Amino acid sequence: MSLLRLASGCAACLLTVTSLAAEPLGEAALAEARILRERALADDTAYELTRSLTTEVGPRLAGSPGDARAVAWSVEKLKALGFSNVRAEPVTVPRWIRGEARAEITAPWPQTLAVAALGGSIATPAEGIEAEVVPVTTLDELKAQPRERIAGRIVFFTARMGRSRDGSGYGTTVPPRGSGAAEAAKLGAVAMVMRPAGTSTSRTPHTGAQRYADGMPPIPAFALSNPDADMLEQQLASGQPVRLKLSNTSRWDGEAQSANVIGEIPGRSHKDEVIVLGAHLDSWDLGTGAHDDATGVGIITAAAKLIAESKPRPKRTIRVVFYANEEFGLSGAKAYAANYQDAIDQHVLGLESDLGAFRPYGLTARVAPDKLPLVRTIQSVLEPLGVAYLGTEASGGADVGQLRPLGMPVMDLKTDAEPYFDLHHTANDTFDKVDPLLVRQNVAAFAVIAYLAAEAEGGFGRLPVASKTAP
Ligand SMILES: [Zn+2]
């Protein structure tokens, strides 16, 4: 009889079947996981950590003084909460200083626009840059333009991010953000502005990382807010030439030392085998990084802390990793993957919280195919939280996912991305937007998954190891 069918059906049958010795999880473990879930739903440790990180540290862009304070904060909190092997493992990060950005339409109808430099943008000359605006929707449309239409002008990417529960619109608006300035520079543009990769209807631009192409002179790069992008489009719709004046004082300032902060709840028997729970410690600088990713730090920490209080503790170790510099090049995730490459086979499963603290609705799992029944058993304990099994397309997230090509299985807790992308990388990503009840639901899901993963006999198998490409 397939456990797969049972997991979605009768609880009494599940009890009978899972008590058999061959099952990876016994009834005692499932009962403890249900208790853990209910304890998490009455616990505000994660909410309190989110309050503390956003209030006492605030913005923590990689390499900034806030980033250094966040590392110290993390070590102190993990020790105070009773974690073992608490350490800050050094990570070198790039340092970029935002400065001030301004944008105004100078013709046909002068207006001031809300704007933010994209991460990594260079400054404009002190007197600013003034030029005519050329709208394009996509990178491909830009690449198809004759040079004479782009050269000497400001390229404006107009594509609007759609709202959806799975956040899929983000994937389509990120490419112009990441390389729009680089591509525009190749055709001789003097600057790039974009409708933001985000859905806020406030006059709050969504910032984010962008990169220049090697060997091309860089040009300044900016995100408008959505209402300001509308304004620019309205003026363009008049058919008259629209001119924009941009100024910016951002600069690069070498490198800085940051750290991945790690803490553990040691397993009761298989101490060397770890379940990795990840979140990133850095944030963009416009808000206080409440949902991106202070809640993630709070959620994984609280889940591990609750597991430490379970009886008995699970067999394997729960390791929380607060990654350095996710936003600006995954420095911490790459350092962790390099540092722990030789111990990768002891990494039994990884999952990450980096989509804010919104309503959980699904679980995906990329594990060895013969371990999918175990995933369904774990999901059955999440059912009262409204978490459905949604298949095998799990990524592990930006940071933890770096371990997937090395063979580590991953799961993703799917949460409602629609409200998240109203706040993402904006000045509005602040603590008042955090709902304690939704934080608790996320903690409950993470605690159940991590506890059962740490307890399950035999683990989740291994994923195919991606062959290394030559540098
Ligand atoms: Zn994030």
XYZ file of C-alpha atoms and ligand atoms in Angstrom:
472
model
C 0.000 0.000 0.000
C 1.400 3.321 -0.979
C 2.137 5.805 1.746
C 1.723 8.403 -0.956
C -2.016 7.788 -0.992
C -2.243 7.478 2.739
C -0.569 10.796 3.387
C -3.455 12.632 1.798
C -6.067 10.360 3.308
C -6.880 8.594 6.532
C -4.911 9.488 9.659
C -5.583 6.182 11.379
C -4.183 4.204 8.424
C -1.123 6.435 8.452
C -0.628 5.620 12.118
C -0.700 1.895 11.399
C 1.602 2.024 8.420
C 4.177 4.430 9.817
C 4.595 2.335 12.939
C 6.161 -0.388 10.793
C 9.925 -0.570 11.177
C 10.493 0.000 7.450
C 9.026 3.516 7.541
C 11.556 6.359 7.791
C 9.430 8.187 10.372
C 7.707 6.498 13.300
C 4.454 7.661 14.867
C 6.326 9.101 17.855
C 8.244 11.465 15.555
C 5.080 12.512 13.726
C 3.319 13.126 17.038
C 6.240 15.257 18.234
C 6.156 17.204 14.956
C 2.450 17.979 15.472
C 3.200 19.223 18.992
C 6.042 21.322 17.582
C 3.693 22.810 14.986
C 1.195 23.859 17.667
C 3.951 25.274 19.893
C 5.233 27.338 16.945
C 1.742 28.716 16.337
C 1.836 30.207 19.849
C 5.424 31.483 19.800
C 6.649 34.978 18.948
C 10.421 34.390 19.036
C 10.702 35.007 15.282
C 8.584 38.151 15.406
C 10.678 39.472 18.298
C 13.933 38.733 16.425
C 12.539 40.572 13.387
C 11.641 43.541 15.581
C 15.076 43.538 17.160
C 17.047 43.255 13.883
C 15.032 45.953 12.085
C 14.934 48.299 15.084
C 18.364 47.901 16.644
C 20.390 47.290 13.467
C 18.201 48.547 10.617
C 19.480 48.663 7.024
C 22.485 46.364 6.506
C 23.785 46.653 2.984
C 26.844 44.406 2.513
C 30.014 46.124 3.681
C 28.175 48.949 5.474
C 28.431 49.700 9.206
C 24.920 48.191 9.533
C 26.192 44.928 8.040
C 28.957 44.729 10.650
C 26.433 45.469 13.423
C 24.162 42.733 12.044
C 26.964 40.158 12.303
C 27.599 41.107 15.946
C 23.836 41.077 16.628
C 23.525 37.580 15.142
C 26.346 36.055 17.176
C 24.917 37.542 20.352
C 21.332 36.389 19.632
C 22.297 32.833 18.696
C 24.411 32.469 21.832
C 21.659 33.946 24.007
C 19.130 31.499 22.520
C 21.352 28.546 23.436
C 22.702 27.576 20.006
C 25.945 25.568 19.889
C 29.033 26.148 17.719
C 28.067 29.750 17.077
C 30.564 31.302 14.706
C 31.034 34.134 12.221
C 32.903 32.779 9.195
C 34.619 35.615 7.284
C 33.289 36.549 3.851
C 34.742 39.286 1.655
C 32.013 41.469 0.132
C 32.046 44.362 -2.346
C 31.170 47.763 -0.891
C 28.977 50.202 -2.808
C 27.796 53.496 -1.356
C 24.467 54.817 -2.577
C 24.813 58.588 -2.354
C 21.910 60.610 -3.771
C 19.928 60.196 -6.957
C 17.615 62.702 -8.655
C 15.504 62.576 -11.778
C 13.404 65.217 -13.474
C 11.584 65.456 -16.736
C 12.725 68.727 -18.334
C 10.525 68.583 -21.453
C 7.808 68.688 -22.610
C 6.256 69.202 -19.123
C 8.789 69.502 -16.259
C 8.156 67.105 -13.338
C 10.287 65.669 -10.561
C 10.361 61.849 -10.419
C 10.944 59.471 -7.511
C 14.042 57.472 -8.375
C 16.712 55.251 -6.814
C 20.086 54.255 -8.198
C 20.326 50.555 -8.953
C 22.909 48.752 -6.859
C 26.360 49.088 -8.373
C 25.499 52.142 -10.464
C 28.240 54.649 -11.111
C 27.724 58.360 -10.501
C 26.761 60.880 -13.130
C 29.017 63.880 -13.750
C 28.375 66.515 -11.049
C 26.236 68.556 -13.424
C 24.072 65.503 -14.204
C 23.097 63.994 -17.537
C 20.324 65.424 -19.673
C 19.122 63.614 -22.783
C 16.102 62.447 -24.718
C 14.349 59.278 -23.517
C 13.934 56.174 -25.714
C 11.420 53.613 -24.395
C 11.919 49.860 -24.924
C 10.091 46.978 -23.283
C 12.635 44.172 -23.170
C 16.344 43.478 -23.543
C 15.653 41.784 -26.883
C 13.799 44.851 -28.154
C 16.747 47.006 -27.091
C 19.262 44.744 -28.818
C 17.250 44.994 -32.057
C 17.507 48.819 -32.133
C 19.804 50.597 -34.579
C 22.659 52.318 -32.792
C 21.591 55.775 -34.004
C 18.252 55.463 -32.164
C 19.997 54.736 -28.815
C 23.339 56.556 -28.920
C 23.433 59.724 -26.806
C 19.984 58.970 -25.295
C 18.566 57.595 -22.040
C 17.064 54.114 -22.411
C 13.814 53.584 -20.472
C 12.708 49.967 -19.834
C 8.917 49.990 -19.564
C 7.996 46.338 -18.771
C 5.651 46.122 -15.792
C 5.892 43.327 -13.238
C 2.635 41.370 -12.927
C 1.236 40.429 -9.529
C 0.974 36.734 -8.728
C 1.046 34.366 -5.778
C 4.105 32.580 -7.119
C 6.021 35.795 -7.855
C 6.718 34.669 -11.423
C 6.492 38.252 -12.759
C 9.753 39.026 -10.982
C 11.685 36.684 -13.244
C 10.596 38.604 -16.327
C 11.498 42.082 -15.022
C 14.845 41.211 -13.462
C 16.842 40.791 -16.710
C 16.565 44.484 -17.702
C 17.538 45.409 -14.133
C 20.543 43.113 -14.104
C 22.002 43.899 -17.520
C 19.872 46.674 -19.069
C 22.502 49.342 -18.459
C 25.247 47.100 -19.842
C 23.265 46.419 -23.031
C 22.236 50.060 -23.431
C 25.877 51.141 -23.067
C 26.863 48.854 -25.960
C 24.589 50.933 -28.212
C 25.969 54.223 -26.912
C 23.211 55.157 -24.395
C 24.228 57.723 -21.756
C 22.049 56.326 -18.927
C 19.359 53.744 -18.185
C 16.123 54.110 -16.208
C 13.556 51.378 -15.652
C 10.049 50.753 -14.420
C 10.922 48.861 -11.244
C 11.110 45.090 -10.824
C 8.362 45.256 -8.215
C 4.653 45.942 -7.828
C 4.404 48.828 -5.363
C 1.964 51.539 -6.422
C 3.550 53.959 -3.927
C 6.135 56.437 -5.109
C 8.824 54.151 -3.741
C 11.346 52.828 -6.277
C 12.435 49.182 -5.972
C 16.222 49.023 -6.090
C 18.276 45.880 -6.821
C 21.560 44.673 -8.196
C 22.808 45.385 -11.703
C 26.089 44.569 -13.409
C 28.110 46.175 -16.159
C 29.675 44.260 -19.027
C 33.438 43.816 -19.054
C 35.245 46.127 -21.413
C 32.323 48.551 -21.882
C 32.253 52.000 -20.304
C 29.565 51.863 -17.569
C 26.551 54.219 -17.585
C 24.424 55.260 -14.577
C 21.397 53.027 -13.908
C 18.175 53.896 -12.069
C 14.796 52.467 -11.072
C 11.752 54.723 -10.972
C 8.665 54.033 -8.872
C 5.682 52.614 -10.775
C 3.666 55.887 -10.633
C 6.713 57.787 -11.887
C 7.215 55.311 -14.722
C 3.532 55.950 -15.556
C 4.225 59.688 -15.638
C 7.132 59.213 -18.009
C 4.997 56.995 -20.272
C 2.158 59.544 -20.253
C 4.505 62.253 -21.445
C 5.995 59.935 -24.102
C 2.442 59.157 -25.283
C 2.131 62.801 -26.366
C 4.482 61.988 -29.224
C 6.728 64.916 -28.326
C 10.389 64.333 -27.462
C 10.702 63.733 -23.708
C 13.896 64.809 -22.003
C 15.126 63.593 -18.648
C 17.783 65.030 -16.365
C 19.488 62.547 -14.042
C 22.064 62.980 -11.318
C 23.623 60.473 -8.965
C 26.528 60.335 -6.524
C 26.895 56.548 -5.942
C 30.379 55.101 -5.757
C 32.267 51.874 -5.242
C 34.563 51.684 -2.251
C 36.647 48.530 -2.543
C 35.850 45.496 -0.440
C 34.883 44.884 3.160
C 34.813 41.978 5.600
C 31.431 40.514 6.456
C 30.542 37.027 7.677
C 28.217 34.060 7.412
C 26.873 33.595 10.924
C 26.193 29.983 11.847
C 24.645 28.291 14.877
C 23.606 24.714 15.567
C 21.190 22.572 17.523
C 23.236 19.365 17.768
C 21.498 16.123 16.903
C 21.069 13.468 19.566
C 22.894 10.749 17.582
C 23.917 11.721 14.012
C 25.652 14.968 14.995
C 27.715 15.202 11.796
C 24.659 15.104 9.553
C 23.042 18.504 9.138
C 19.767 20.012 8.001
C 20.614 23.500 6.729
C 18.138 26.309 7.330
C 19.187 29.477 5.485
C 18.262 33.157 5.351
C 20.324 36.186 4.430
C 21.566 38.717 6.898
C 22.265 41.612 4.537
C 19.528 43.863 3.151
C 19.087 46.707 0.742
C 19.496 50.106 2.305
C 16.263 51.961 1.457
C 14.104 50.270 4.123
C 15.079 48.123 7.099
C 14.905 44.799 5.247
C 12.011 43.580 7.382
C 10.596 41.003 4.967
C 13.852 40.782 3.004
C 15.140 39.097 4.999
C 14.852 39.846 8.739
C 11.755 37.650 8.938
C 13.749 34.812 7.344
C 16.452 35.163 9.990
C 13.756 35.138 12.670
C 11.810 32.218 11.157
C 14.742 29.793 10.827
C 16.157 30.750 14.228
C 12.837 30.315 16.010
C 12.183 27.007 14.222
C 15.570 25.643 15.321
C 15.086 26.962 18.865
C 11.701 25.228 19.135
C 13.264 22.006 17.835
C 15.937 22.274 20.547
C 13.128 22.103 23.091
C 11.471 19.033 21.528
C 11.609 15.699 23.307
C 13.631 13.940 22.230
C 15.766 16.160 20.056
C 15.984 14.804 16.499
C 18.867 12.569 15.438
C 20.568 15.055 13.139
C 21.935 18.545 13.714
C 19.924 21.609 12.690
C 22.280 24.272 11.334
C 21.072 27.831 10.777
C 23.116 29.911 8.342
C 22.668 33.695 8.085
C 24.311 34.339 4.726
C 26.409 37.413 3.960
C 25.657 39.561 0.920
C 22.878 37.714 -0.858
C 21.720 40.882 -2.555
C 24.910 41.844 -4.284
C 26.396 38.642 -5.611
C 25.698 35.767 -3.176
C 29.135 36.190 -1.563
C 28.167 34.261 1.572
C 26.494 31.390 -0.288
C 29.518 30.953 -2.544
C 31.884 31.043 0.443
C 29.787 28.484 2.320
C 29.682 26.137 -0.694
C 33.471 26.398 -1.042
C 34.132 25.942 2.696
C 31.840 22.928 3.094
C 32.389 21.213 -0.254
C 34.229 18.329 1.398
C 31.423 17.844 3.919
C 28.627 18.078 1.356
C 27.556 14.453 1.834
C 26.726 15.254 5.463
C 24.303 17.955 4.247
C 21.120 15.894 4.285
C 18.612 18.598 3.255
C 18.478 22.371 2.897
C 15.730 24.947 2.842
C 15.641 28.720 2.901
C 13.325 31.497 4.065
C 13.716 34.468 1.725
C 10.259 35.449 0.518
C 9.148 37.400 3.570
C 6.640 36.186 6.135
C 3.452 35.687 4.157
C 0.894 32.892 3.996
C 2.438 29.467 3.310
C 0.499 27.420 0.736
C 2.747 24.754 -0.699
C 5.734 22.484 -0.423
C 7.996 21.419 -3.275
C 10.876 18.991 -2.858
C 13.813 18.055 -5.043
C 14.986 14.798 -3.472
C 15.903 11.335 -4.730
C 12.733 10.005 -6.443
C 12.395 7.065 -4.047
C 12.229 9.551 -1.146
C 9.082 11.304 -2.373
C 6.817 9.212 -0.102
C 8.781 10.632 2.847
C 8.123 14.152 1.548
C 4.397 13.363 1.422
C 4.518 12.143 5.024
C 6.151 15.425 6.088
C 3.613 17.420 4.064
C 0.748 15.607 5.821
C 1.804 17.286 9.083
C 1.724 20.670 7.288
C -1.794 20.102 5.955
C -3.521 22.015 8.828
C -1.365 25.046 7.890
C -2.835 24.988 4.368
C 0.395 23.673 2.832
C -0.269 21.422 -0.171
C 2.243 19.172 -1.922
C 3.168 20.964 -5.154
C 5.700 18.727 -6.842
C 9.412 18.464 -7.358
C 10.394 21.875 -8.796
C 12.250 23.056 -5.679
C 15.271 25.351 -6.028
C 16.496 25.672 -2.455
C 16.501 29.470 -2.886
C 19.273 31.872 -3.851
C 21.675 30.962 -1.035
C 20.912 27.385 0.059
C 20.313 26.495 -3.602
C 24.058 26.910 -4.205
C 24.473 23.501 -2.526
C 21.983 21.769 -4.848
C 24.419 21.263 -7.769
C 26.781 19.655 -5.247
C 24.172 16.976 -4.577
C 22.225 18.230 -1.548
C 18.442 17.686 -1.713
C 16.288 20.794 -1.135
C 12.739 21.765 -0.285
C 10.924 25.067 -0.834
C 8.110 26.313 1.353
C 5.924 28.266 -1.055
C 4.491 31.456 0.452
C 2.298 34.197 -0.992
C 4.652 36.370 -3.042
C 2.015 38.915 -4.069
C 2.303 41.229 -1.025
C 6.051 40.559 -0.854
C 6.783 42.221 -4.191
C 4.921 45.385 -3.130
C 7.678 45.874 -0.542
C 10.717 44.132 -1.978
C 13.842 46.351 -2.102
C 11.854 49.501 -1.262
C 11.827 52.035 1.555
C 8.506 50.443 2.593
C 10.087 47.146 3.643
C 9.735 47.950 7.324
C 8.625 46.182 10.504
C 5.071 47.582 10.554
C 4.338 45.375 7.483
C 5.135 42.192 9.429
C 2.111 40.225 10.687
C 2.969 38.142 13.768
C 0.384 35.475 12.907
C 1.905 34.914 9.465
C 5.381 34.766 11.003
C 4.156 32.015 13.341
C 2.723 30.008 10.418
C 6.085 30.133 8.662
C 7.931 29.091 11.814
C 5.521 26.192 12.282
C 6.148 24.961 8.734
C 9.931 25.301 8.985
C 10.006 23.622 12.391
C 7.968 20.626 11.195
C 10.012 20.154 8.025
C 13.371 20.541 9.765
C 12.420 18.338 12.702
C 11.139 15.480 10.561
C 14.041 15.812 8.105
C 16.463 15.603 11.015
C 14.702 12.520 12.335
C 13.903 10.556 9.147
C 15.737 7.266 8.774
C 17.837 7.211 5.605
C 17.484 10.889 4.660
C 16.520 12.080 1.180
C 19.144 10.469 -1.065
C 21.378 12.658 -3.221
C 20.788 14.835 -6.296
C 22.858 14.495 -9.455
C 26.099 16.440 -9.079
C 26.452 19.094 -11.766
C 29.717 18.748 -13.624
C 32.054 21.624 -12.932
C 32.551 23.983 -15.823
C 36.008 25.357 -16.461
C 36.470 28.898 -15.136
Zn 16.158 38.402 0.025
